[in-house]
XYZ file of C-alpha atoms in Angstrom:
740
model
C 72.129 142.733 43.493
C 69.451 145.460 42.213
C 71.916 147.199 39.700
C 73.359 144.074 38.260
C 71.650 144.860 34.855
C 73.897 147.142 33.042
C 71.225 148.243 30.687
C 69.049 149.369 33.779
C 72.023 151.343 35.274
C 72.570 153.171 32.135
C 68.928 154.114 31.766
C 68.843 155.650 35.341
C 72.107 157.623 34.524
C 70.597 158.770 31.564
C 67.169 159.682 33.444
C 69.256 161.684 36.082
C 71.261 163.461 33.551
C 67.833 164.544 32.067
C 66.616 165.557 35.536
C 70.052 167.725 35.828
C 69.454 169.415 32.461
C 65.812 170.360 33.267
C 66.827 171.813 36.578
C 69.624 173.614 35.082
C 67.195 174.905 32.608
C 64.709 176.289 35.158
C 67.538 177.847 37.176
C 68.557 179.364 33.989
C 65.257 180.745 33.393
C 65.074 182.438 36.706
C 68.529 183.951 36.185
C 67.201 185.093 32.927
C 64.179 186.928 34.495
C 66.453 188.325 37.279
C 68.865 189.676 34.703
C 66.387 191.070 32.300
C 67.734 188.921 29.502
C 65.548 188.539 26.582
C 64.790 185.270 24.617
C 64.167 185.138 20.957
C 60.445 184.941 20.183
C 60.790 181.833 17.655
C 60.740 178.504 18.918
C 60.288 176.759 22.222
C 63.168 176.250 24.411
C 63.868 172.767 26.035
C 66.951 171.038 27.380
C 69.291 168.892 25.406
C 68.274 165.165 25.905
C 70.597 162.887 27.548
C 72.893 160.767 25.261
C 71.246 157.667 23.957
C 67.648 158.896 24.934
C 64.844 160.365 22.685
C 62.729 163.259 24.045
C 59.248 164.125 22.792
C 59.491 167.144 20.527
C 57.692 170.443 21.416
C 58.549 172.040 18.289
C 56.259 170.571 15.561
C 58.471 171.966 12.775
C 61.690 170.251 14.145
C 60.929 167.061 16.189
C 63.489 165.259 18.065
C 65.929 168.099 17.532
C 67.305 171.019 19.741
C 67.839 174.023 17.831
C 71.050 175.995 18.381
C 69.204 179.314 18.241
C 67.363 178.160 21.396
C 70.231 176.899 23.395
C 72.427 180.135 22.919
C 70.235 182.765 24.631
C 70.325 180.419 27.702
C 74.035 180.419 28.072
C 73.943 183.975 27.628
C 71.286 184.454 30.370
C 73.442 182.426 32.689
C 76.425 184.522 32.050
C 74.441 187.669 32.708
C 73.199 186.456 35.985
C 76.659 185.468 36.961
C 77.774 188.818 36.060
C 74.864 190.705 37.861
C 75.327 189.002 41.229
C 72.917 186.017 41.494
C 73.632 184.467 44.896
C 76.504 181.811 45.045
C 74.377 179.427 46.585
C 72.365 179.142 43.310
C 75.378 179.046 41.241
C 76.680 176.093 43.547
C 73.408 174.303 42.996
C 73.595 174.501 39.323
C 77.119 173.323 39.047
C 76.497 170.352 41.576
C 73.356 169.415 39.547
C 75.256 169.296 36.415
C 77.798 167.012 37.681
C 77.719 163.192 36.779
C 80.080 162.460 39.715
C 77.115 163.595 42.114
C 74.848 161.319 39.964
C 77.169 158.387 40.301
C 77.416 158.754 44.076
C 73.575 158.934 44.331
C 73.326 155.772 42.554
C 76.039 154.255 44.736
C 74.455 155.440 47.832
C 71.079 154.082 46.815
C 72.724 150.565 46.091
C 74.328 150.542 49.500
C 70.890 151.679 50.979
C 68.993 148.980 49.159
C 71.749 146.405 50.065
C 71.412 147.237 53.771
C 67.780 147.067 53.744
C 67.945 143.781 52.017
C 70.483 142.435 54.678
C 68.268 143.715 57.483
C 65.352 141.839 55.709
C 67.326 138.715 55.297
C 68.695 138.609 58.901
C 65.215 139.527 60.334
C 63.650 136.755 58.282
C 66.619 134.288 59.469
C 66.317 135.403 63.042
C 62.385 134.965 62.903
C 62.642 131.737 61.192
C 65.200 130.382 63.889
C 63.017 131.346 66.580
C 60.106 129.962 65.199
C 61.883 126.683 64.612
C 63.184 126.639 68.166
C 59.793 127.365 69.648
C 58.276 124.619 67.608
C 60.721 122.133 68.509
C 60.509 123.205 72.174
C 56.557 122.662 71.872
C 56.903 119.466 70.301
C 59.465 118.197 72.935
C 57.095 119.620 75.968
C 54.124 117.848 74.338
C 56.007 114.623 73.911
C 56.998 114.682 77.906
C 53.359 115.590 78.681
C 52.242 112.611 76.749
C 54.665 110.397 78.383
C 53.419 111.717 81.896
C 49.854 111.169 80.869
C 50.453 107.491 79.648
C 52.420 106.463 82.754
C 49.969 108.020 85.041
C 47.221 106.389 83.162
C 48.980 103.027 83.261
C 49.319 103.461 87.038
C 45.666 104.292 87.494
C 44.590 101.183 85.216
C 46.750 99.101 87.426
C 45.481 100.383 90.448
C 41.865 99.634 89.333
C 42.790 96.178 87.940
C 44.053 95.197 91.322
C 41.067 96.691 93.373
C 38.463 94.819 91.295
C 40.521 91.549 91.450
C 41.317 91.780 87.714
C 37.977 91.766 85.916
C 37.812 91.396 82.039
C 36.956 94.993 81.652
C 39.745 96.197 83.783
C 42.290 93.808 82.253
C 41.281 95.338 78.836
C 41.846 98.810 80.106
C 45.288 98.041 81.623
C 46.310 96.072 78.470
C 45.689 99.117 76.389
C 47.845 101.490 78.400
C 50.952 99.102 78.658
C 53.905 100.350 76.576
C 51.580 103.433 75.561
C 54.340 105.948 76.276
C 57.073 103.905 74.063
C 56.294 105.886 71.014
C 56.881 109.261 72.459
C 60.085 107.908 74.062
C 61.287 106.742 70.651
C 60.594 110.006 69.234
C 62.480 111.964 71.880
C 65.404 109.424 71.293
C 65.498 110.757 67.703
C 64.673 114.625 68.299
C 65.287 115.428 71.803
C 68.946 116.687 72.468
C 68.815 115.875 76.193
C 71.448 113.552 77.829
C 71.138 110.477 75.979
C 72.204 108.462 79.085
C 69.335 110.158 81.137
C 66.849 109.193 78.393
C 67.877 105.714 78.326
C 67.575 105.527 82.001
C 63.980 106.579 81.781
C 63.253 104.221 78.808
C 64.709 101.278 80.841
C 62.557 102.178 83.804
C 59.554 102.304 81.890
C 60.293 99.127 80.203
C 60.791 97.550 83.742
C 57.731 99.045 85.111
C 55.613 97.522 82.040
C 57.094 94.188 82.361
C 56.154 94.104 86.178
C 52.531 95.063 84.917
C 52.553 92.229 82.427
C 53.502 89.832 85.066
C 50.717 91.255 87.513
C 48.253 90.463 84.863
C 49.521 86.960 84.357
C 49.219 86.096 88.163
C 45.824 87.170 88.787
C 44.209 84.393 91.229
C 47.724 83.908 93.130
C 47.009 86.459 95.889
C 50.584 86.325 97.411
C 52.368 86.689 94.153
C 50.242 89.508 92.926
C 50.732 91.342 96.015
C 54.483 91.103 95.796
C 54.617 92.175 92.384
C 52.147 95.068 93.130
C 54.668 96.372 95.467
C 57.607 96.193 93.072
C 55.228 97.995 90.586
C 54.691 100.864 93.082
C 58.522 101.034 93.725
C 59.256 101.260 90.266
C 56.474 103.676 89.463
C 57.578 106.406 92.026
C 61.006 107.379 90.448
C 59.827 106.780 87.034
C 57.201 109.425 87.477
C 59.394 111.909 89.274
C 61.839 111.953 86.442
C 59.037 112.389 83.800
C 57.788 115.278 85.841
C 61.077 116.796 86.244
C 61.627 116.786 82.361
C 58.107 118.297 81.943
C 58.980 121.072 84.240
C 62.283 121.365 82.725
C 60.908 121.752 79.121
C 58.107 124.095 80.269
C 60.790 126.470 81.398
C 62.708 126.227 78.492
C 59.786 126.957 76.320
C 58.894 129.862 78.554
C 62.523 131.101 78.083
C 62.071 130.755 74.210
C 59.164 132.589 74.286
C 60.633 135.352 76.180
C 63.568 135.646 73.801
C 61.194 135.781 70.954
C 59.448 138.601 72.328
C 62.875 140.343 72.766
C 63.825 140.018 69.198
C 60.537 140.788 68.050
C 60.669 144.242 69.964
C 64.059 144.912 68.639
C 62.860 144.321 65.045
C 59.967 146.729 65.595
C 62.427 149.378 66.804
C 64.654 148.705 63.812
C 61.658 149.051 61.432
C 60.504 152.113 63.051
C 64.039 153.593 62.402
C 64.441 152.630 58.830
C 60.844 153.155 57.584
C 61.766 156.934 56.594
C 64.823 155.644 54.682
C 62.730 153.190 52.854
C 60.519 155.935 51.699
C 63.549 157.404 49.941
C 64.914 154.049 48.700
C 61.378 153.317 47.216
C 61.522 156.669 45.289
C 64.790 155.732 43.655
C 63.612 152.295 43.127
C 60.832 153.720 41.162
C 63.359 154.945 38.583
C 64.968 151.714 38.315
C 61.732 150.065 37.540
C 61.147 152.347 34.760
C 64.281 150.936 33.355
C 63.256 147.255 34.059
C 60.034 148.120 32.457
C 61.622 149.222 29.202
C 63.838 146.049 29.248
C 60.831 144.078 29.443
C 59.355 145.764 26.499
C 62.369 144.877 24.597
C 62.272 141.518 25.626
C 58.662 141.250 24.669
C 59.539 142.515 21.301
C 62.352 139.781 21.086
C 59.787 137.186 21.743
C 57.565 138.431 19.105
C 60.337 138.384 16.827
C 61.153 134.849 17.823
C 57.630 133.966 17.139
C 57.436 135.209 13.654
C 61.233 134.146 12.359
C 62.901 131.014 11.679
C 65.764 130.359 14.288
C 67.959 128.845 11.825
C 68.070 131.037 8.847
C 66.728 134.224 10.622
C 64.004 134.546 7.950
C 60.338 135.036 8.635
C 58.258 132.007 9.160
C 54.830 131.035 7.980
C 53.202 133.209 10.586
C 54.947 136.180 9.420
C 54.112 135.245 5.587
C 50.378 135.328 6.522
C 50.842 138.783 7.925
C 52.818 140.004 4.829
C 50.467 138.515 2.333
C 47.514 140.195 4.109
C 49.335 143.598 4.365
C 50.320 143.096 0.468
C 46.514 142.642 -0.271
C 45.688 145.421 1.577
C 48.092 147.732 -0.221
C 47.178 146.131 -3.460
C 43.343 146.938 -3.011
C 44.396 150.429 -2.007
C 47.099 151.258 -4.620
C 45.905 148.748 -7.480
C 49.508 147.267 -7.760
C 49.515 143.529 -7.978
C 52.029 141.461 -6.258
C 53.393 138.008 -6.775
C 54.203 135.159 -4.498
C 56.898 132.544 -5.154
C 56.846 129.023 -3.489
C 60.298 127.592 -3.669
C 61.095 123.686 -2.798
C 64.416 122.455 -2.779
C 64.973 119.286 -4.782
C 66.773 116.198 -3.175
C 67.413 118.119 0.059
C 66.488 115.155 2.292
C 69.475 113.145 0.441
C 72.023 115.860 1.499
C 70.444 115.783 5.052
C 70.781 112.049 5.376
C 73.912 111.379 3.532
C 76.050 114.433 4.745
C 74.473 114.723 8.151
C 71.866 117.463 9.571
C 74.904 119.792 9.976
C 75.308 120.004 6.223
C 71.724 120.165 5.711
C 71.501 123.272 8.036
C 74.429 124.884 6.125
C 72.528 124.248 2.815
C 69.444 125.687 4.251
C 71.389 128.728 5.519
C 73.187 129.161 2.207
C 69.891 128.958 0.295
C 68.348 131.644 2.693
C 71.386 134.069 1.946
C 71.043 133.540 -1.810
C 67.330 134.049 -1.605
C 67.873 137.299 0.134
C 70.569 138.408 -2.181
C 68.355 137.599 -5.182
C 65.430 139.696 -3.735
C 64.728 143.288 -4.250
C 64.202 146.129 -1.566
C 60.751 145.459 -0.078
C 60.394 141.754 -1.010
C 59.979 139.407 1.916
C 61.786 136.157 1.975
C 60.415 133.478 4.527
C 61.151 129.747 5.369
C 58.014 127.763 5.607
C 59.707 124.712 7.105
C 61.612 121.834 5.980
C 63.171 122.835 2.499
C 60.239 125.019 1.559
C 60.846 129.037 1.173
C 58.384 131.568 -0.078
C 59.024 135.048 -1.598
C 56.512 137.854 -1.539
C 57.416 140.400 -4.203
C 55.365 143.513 -4.416
C 54.977 145.695 -7.477
C 54.984 142.727 -9.822
C 52.476 143.842 -12.632
C 52.127 140.775 -14.901
C 52.719 137.022 -15.219
C 55.822 137.660 -17.245
C 57.538 139.926 -14.968
C 56.768 137.139 -12.131
C 58.250 134.459 -14.225
C 61.362 136.481 -14.993
C 61.838 137.196 -11.237
C 61.560 133.530 -10.582
C 64.036 132.461 -13.108
C 66.471 135.107 -11.713
C 66.035 133.565 -8.362
C 66.242 130.040 -9.747
C 69.587 130.834 -11.500
C 70.978 132.400 -7.971
C 70.123 129.303 -6.246
C 71.587 126.878 -8.836
C 75.095 127.583 -8.217
C 77.057 124.830 -6.580
C 77.643 125.177 -2.728
C 80.567 124.081 -0.526
C 79.280 122.158 2.573
C 82.347 121.201 4.721
C 84.539 120.768 1.653
C 81.936 118.907 -0.370
C 80.553 120.533 -3.455
C 76.846 120.101 -3.697
C 74.659 120.999 -6.680
C 71.481 122.888 -5.593
C 68.337 122.717 -7.592
C 64.690 123.842 -6.730
C 61.302 123.976 -8.329
C 59.422 127.228 -7.974
C 55.682 127.932 -8.219
C 54.165 131.337 -8.997
C 50.963 132.779 -8.098
C 49.720 136.429 -8.744
C 47.327 138.645 -6.825
C 44.526 139.213 -7.819
C 44.704 136.852 -10.613
C 45.441 133.587 -9.011
C 43.620 134.256 -5.571
C 41.807 136.678 -3.485
C 43.331 135.603 0.041
C 46.586 134.418 1.301
C 45.524 130.709 1.620
C 44.222 130.710 -2.016
C 47.523 132.209 -3.171
C 49.644 129.632 -1.196
C 47.361 126.727 -2.697
C 47.867 127.909 -6.126
C 51.631 128.651 -5.799
C 51.872 125.049 -4.203
C 50.042 123.769 -7.143
C 52.246 125.596 -9.606
C 55.440 124.210 -7.883
C 54.390 120.595 -8.275
C 53.646 121.476 -12.105
C 57.269 122.755 -12.313
C 58.623 119.829 -10.397
C 56.536 117.163 -12.635
C 57.846 118.883 -15.758
C 61.502 119.357 -14.661
C 61.010 122.784 -15.675
C 62.277 124.553 -12.738
C 59.542 127.570 -12.690
C 55.997 127.282 -13.602
C 53.216 129.834 -13.108
C 49.827 128.783 -11.939
C 47.416 127.790 -14.554
C 43.715 128.127 -13.776
C 42.587 125.939 -16.646
C 44.727 123.032 -15.606
C 43.824 123.293 -12.104
C 40.083 123.391 -13.003
C 40.143 120.370 -15.301
C 42.395 118.272 -12.849
C 41.787 119.867 -9.405
C 41.737 116.527 -7.500
C 45.027 115.307 -8.804
C 46.717 118.656 -8.026
C 45.096 118.845 -4.847
C 46.404 115.306 -4.061
C 49.910 116.204 -5.354
C 49.910 119.101 -2.888
C 48.455 116.960 -0.079
C 50.993 114.074 -0.744
C 54.049 116.386 -0.336
C 52.561 117.895 2.994
C 51.576 114.350 3.906
C 55.313 113.063 3.819
C 56.408 116.122 5.905
C 53.448 115.500 8.457
C 54.511 111.927 8.751
C 51.094 110.393 7.231
C 52.944 107.773 5.480
C 52.453 104.370 7.218
C 53.982 101.053 6.613
C 52.106 97.730 6.987
C 54.123 94.528 6.887
C 53.093 91.219 5.235
C 54.913 88.276 6.499
C 56.725 85.694 4.433
C 56.953 81.913 5.812
C 59.759 79.653 5.360
C 57.929 76.640 3.777
C 60.437 74.173 5.328
C 59.911 75.099 8.986
C 56.774 77.221 9.034
C 58.477 79.901 10.618
C 58.318 83.820 9.650
C 61.396 84.279 7.510
C 60.852 88.077 6.825
C 58.294 90.971 5.990
C 57.544 92.993 2.973
C 57.117 96.577 3.783
C 53.947 97.948 2.037
C 53.215 101.557 1.932
C 49.991 103.293 2.861
C 48.771 106.906 2.953
C 46.780 108.028 6.045
C 44.861 110.604 4.391
C 43.436 113.180 6.729
C 40.163 113.393 4.654
C 40.153 110.233 2.512
C 41.418 107.687 4.912
C 44.003 104.897 4.293
C 44.905 104.844 0.684
C 46.584 102.080 -1.224
C 50.046 102.650 -3.161
C 48.279 102.657 -6.483
C 46.376 105.837 -5.514
C 49.416 107.752 -5.090
C 52.727 106.150 -6.125
C 52.352 107.075 -9.868
C 51.640 110.547 -9.002
C 54.889 110.633 -6.904
C 56.830 109.104 -9.776
C 55.378 111.939 -12.148
C 56.368 114.787 -9.609
C 59.742 113.415 -8.238
C 58.409 112.938 -5.054
C 59.333 109.183 -5.298
C 62.809 109.810 -4.288
C 61.569 111.335 -1.067
C 59.284 108.772 -0.416
C 61.696 105.941 -1.065
C 64.189 107.465 1.446
C 61.285 107.780 3.951
C 60.051 104.183 3.638
C 63.613 103.061 3.868
C 63.943 104.995 7.186
C 60.648 103.556 8.682
C 61.394 100.107 7.858
C 64.819 99.925 9.292
C 63.511 101.482 12.409
C 61.136 98.794 12.902
C 63.656 96.158 11.993
C 65.794 97.709 15.088
C 62.648 97.464 17.344
C 62.124 93.712 16.245
C 65.847 93.000 16.661
C 65.972 94.547 20.247
C 62.829 92.427 21.227
C 64.919 89.112 19.996
C 63.439 88.577 16.663
C 65.961 89.092 13.467
C 63.321 89.422 10.660
C 64.327 90.479 7.142
C 62.608 93.261 5.813
C 61.772 93.742 1.989
C 61.547 97.367 0.544
C 60.486 98.187 -2.835
C 62.862 100.419 -4.581
C 61.789 102.729 -7.523
C 63.383 102.616 -10.793
C 64.899 106.162 -10.347
C 66.892 105.069 -7.504
C 68.676 102.407 -9.512
C 70.132 105.273 -11.639
C 70.932 107.272 -8.652
C 74.772 107.102 -7.865
C 74.219 108.276 -4.326
C 71.652 105.835 -3.467
C 73.964 103.087 -1.870
C 75.344 105.734 0.583
C 71.648 106.634 1.578
C 71.056 102.982 2.231
C 74.276 102.435 4.192
C 73.608 105.780 6.254
C 70.245 104.474 7.073
C 71.638 101.053 7.983
C 74.291 102.681 10.274
C 71.749 105.003 11.775
C 69.655 102.114 13.191
C 72.483 99.843 13.578
C 70.890 97.192 11.339
C 73.030 94.153 10.045
C 72.836 94.580 6.062
C 71.761 91.104 5.656
C 68.162 91.796 7.409
C 67.566 94.242 4.291
C 66.438 93.168 1.085
C 65.496 95.538 -1.675
C 63.089 94.645 -4.312
C 63.301 95.839 -7.976
C 61.277 95.062 -10.690
C 62.421 93.574 -14.079
C 61.241 96.597 -16.187
C 63.298 98.978 -13.915
C 66.347 96.555 -14.085
C 66.241 96.625 -18.109
C 65.508 100.429 -18.557
C 69.410 101.138 -18.224
C 71.173 97.690 -17.335
C 74.577 99.394 -16.971
C 73.889 102.202 -14.423
C 71.596 99.667 -12.703
C 74.257 97.021 -12.393
C 76.649 99.459 -10.955
C 74.291 100.783 -8.264
C 73.125 97.244 -7.404
C 76.915 95.891 -7.238
C 77.760 98.429 -4.680
C 74.703 97.676 -2.665
C 75.796 93.885 -2.858
C 79.122 94.894 -1.685
C 77.755 96.563 1.560
C 75.819 93.143 2.213
C 72.331 94.154 1.112
C 70.412 91.618 -0.603
C 68.646 92.182 -3.939
C 65.149 90.692 -5.106
C 63.662 90.657 -8.650
C 60.058 91.552 -7.937
C 57.300 90.221 -10.102
C 59.632 87.748 -12.018
C 58.274 86.363 -15.178
C 56.198 89.475 -16.009
C 58.806 91.713 -17.802
C 61.073 91.270 -20.785
C 64.408 90.852 -18.975
C 66.832 88.620 -20.382
C 68.012 85.573 -18.283
C 71.463 86.871 -19.102
C 70.782 89.785 -16.773
C 70.747 87.305 -14.010
C 74.180 86.233 -14.961
C 75.605 89.677 -15.236
C 74.064 90.973 -11.951
C 73.032 87.934 -9.860
C 70.416 88.607 -7.307
C 69.867 87.036 -4.230
C 66.103 86.257 -4.739
C 63.367 85.865 -7.239
C 59.916 86.690 -6.339
C 57.198 84.751 -8.594
C 54.419 87.081 -9.687
C 51.110 86.701 -8.061
C 49.434 86.160 -11.585
C 50.973 82.865 -11.853
C 50.701 81.620 -8.246
C 46.975 82.547 -7.934
C 46.095 80.382 -10.987
C 48.707 77.503 -10.710
C 46.098 74.923 -9.282
C 43.606 75.675 -12.059
C 45.898 76.407 -15.032
C 48.472 73.875 -16.166
C 50.546 76.512 -18.007
C 50.770 78.738 -14.902
C 51.770 75.732 -12.874
C 54.710 74.897 -15.502
C 55.782 78.739 -15.390
C 56.040 78.645 -11.434
C 57.774 75.048 -11.598
C 60.360 76.452 -14.216
C 61.089 79.382 -12.148
C 61.610 77.463 -9.065
C 64.005 75.170 -10.933
C 65.685 78.164 -12.620
C 66.289 79.511 -9.049
C 67.597 76.463 -7.484
C 69.919 75.966 -10.470
C 71.356 79.519 -9.988
C 71.287 79.005 -6.315
C 68.981 81.885 -5.330
C 66.122 81.994 -3.011
C 62.613 81.789 -4.454
C 59.479 83.478 -2.965
C 56.130 83.037 -4.157
C 53.622 85.814 -3.578
C 49.899 85.838 -3.934
C 49.462 82.438 -2.006
C 45.628 82.865 -1.242
C 44.745 79.198 -0.156
C 46.026 75.920 1.255
C 46.090 74.266 -2.314
C 48.499 76.715 -3.506
C 50.543 76.525 -0.344
C 50.732 72.711 -0.678
C 51.666 72.812 -4.340
C 54.477 75.403 -3.794
C 55.677 73.306 -0.938
C 55.869 70.368 -3.172
C 57.781 72.137 -5.920
C 60.363 73.137 -3.403
C 59.719 76.898 -3.110
C 61.647 78.334 -0.308
C 59.054 81.052 1.021
C 55.617 81.890 0.612
C 53.636 85.216 0.908
C 49.949 85.847 0.647
C 46.414 86.270 2.435
C 46.542 82.437 3.138
C 49.392 83.235 5.595
C 48.506 86.824 6.632
C 46.951 90.085 5.089
C 49.329 93.164 5.372
C 49.351 94.268 9.171
C 50.440 97.323 11.167
C 53.123 96.953 13.458
C 50.831 96.489 16.463
C 48.659 93.785 14.955
C 51.889 92.088 13.525
C 53.303 91.600 16.950
C 50.127 89.624 18.002
C 50.418 87.665 14.876
C 53.959 86.790 15.542
C 52.855 85.242 18.891
C 50.173 82.841 17.243
C 51.877 82.117 13.921
C 51.490 78.442 14.200
C 47.846 78.770 14.775
C 47.522 80.929 11.568
C 49.468 78.937 9.181
C 48.849 75.348 8.039
C 52.180 74.022 6.920
C 51.871 70.957 4.480
């Protein structure tokens, strides 16, 4: 078992080969002296290293190489010795040391010796363990019988004292404590002792009978004749019981003595065997030392492998963020020494999450591997390609003297990436945004270069330019905005986006009818940010698509949790205008519904009038496909846009949401009240659900109820709540809402 590792066996063979060659060389040297053969003055002789091994060079002019001029004289010397009468024994030793058969025989013998040693150790350990177990068990059984003897003798003594004193309370208490005191040890023997069960049952029955007699004696104190009779019965019952117990005590003492004698014999035998094999062990340990060297080398290889794993991405095989930091520091040091600038490209794939969610993680992984291969193919020798995580990659390009050269290299990389890619028979267009930063112009350390490349990448994404170099003036004039853009993308990947839910109430029943999912950003430094702080920026940079997908995923996951808890609550999710023009958006929605097994009728997508009229034909195609899958459509902020009522006929939604600006003033402004009334009547006429948002007080709630509004939403009902607080609100909903 010690030679199961093939690598260690090969190393051991190589080591023995080296020893053979060195021994042969030394003998040849002696033969050379004996035969007065001369060696060339140049060079230093050393044996040929074993195949696959690397020897330290002793010739500084020709490292790691054996010169043929150094080998030839040795062969000649050996021939001269053979001709001049070197003793046959020396020639025999030389041949035997050069024989691989002998080496293999030695290894086989070592393996057998170690196996024998291991077998003896295992057998000795097993024998010792078995003996220890037997002795321990015998000791426990003997202890149990001794306890039983002590208990019944104590019970007899207590009975005699009880009878002698006429049954005083003190003696009664003592006797009462001894009754059945041996039962636990008898029960233990019943489970653990291997003596005749019939014999043990007889003893148990005799002890039980004796204890019953003692109990009867205690009950008859005061009746002299009866007590005397039972005392005689007790004496008659006790004598054979005591004898049987004592016999078992003696028997188990003898058995324990026999076990101990056997242990002594086995121990003596083991000592004798150990004394015999100690010299053999010394030889075995010497050979094992050679094996351990092989294992040490293997451990070093494994450590190197672990180091590689710690600095490389397991999916693509590229370096990871840790390796990027090392390469940047190395490149900075080389630039400072040689004065040759380098550039950093930060590459972010566009719409990767859509591919991952729509086609599955397998295709997403294929895409990442394909992108990695293209990046490696587009890079030069000496460039370093790394994967930072998710769909982000980086490329360190040494010897890039100016910004124009860096941008040209980035465009070359982008052109290589933009080729369509086949993923399990599906052709997918690949696109990316690349940000460029140069050292030392755009940063003096690795974090600064990364941040500026990140800023440039967002600039490229926002402008749909594909490639952009870091612009110090832009960063200086709008540093906060660019930093927020960078933080937002990282925040999405780190899970900093959270959803709050604002309840909607069915005005007819007062029961919760659904929730609107409202996005918040838990910024690590700025705290909880409302959507108006970052959604416009997300729309500029194209992050809105990724955020929409993330919000849809979080909302449906929450609906699934409510559904499992027995609450079928409809959730409304706001959809950006870009999604209405994305032909793959319906498939993304369906995939999310299937992922969490949510009925489509529990999802409502809210769109604005402005988004609807931007491109009605394309929007209608997407919305019709969503409707066909059973998803509800809601027109948000109805009444504030410029949409035509004809759009409601061409693409009938399921719901109209009256804008909060009308609802909040309807009790104080007759015109707003008229608009609200008209929208409610329009919705009723078109058989649409109508929801009023911005219900801030009981007056508006009552007025809307009188108009026949279906659902209400606003701070009068509840502020937006995180899921944990929403659960508590749902339990007390009748106390929180006053239904008119």
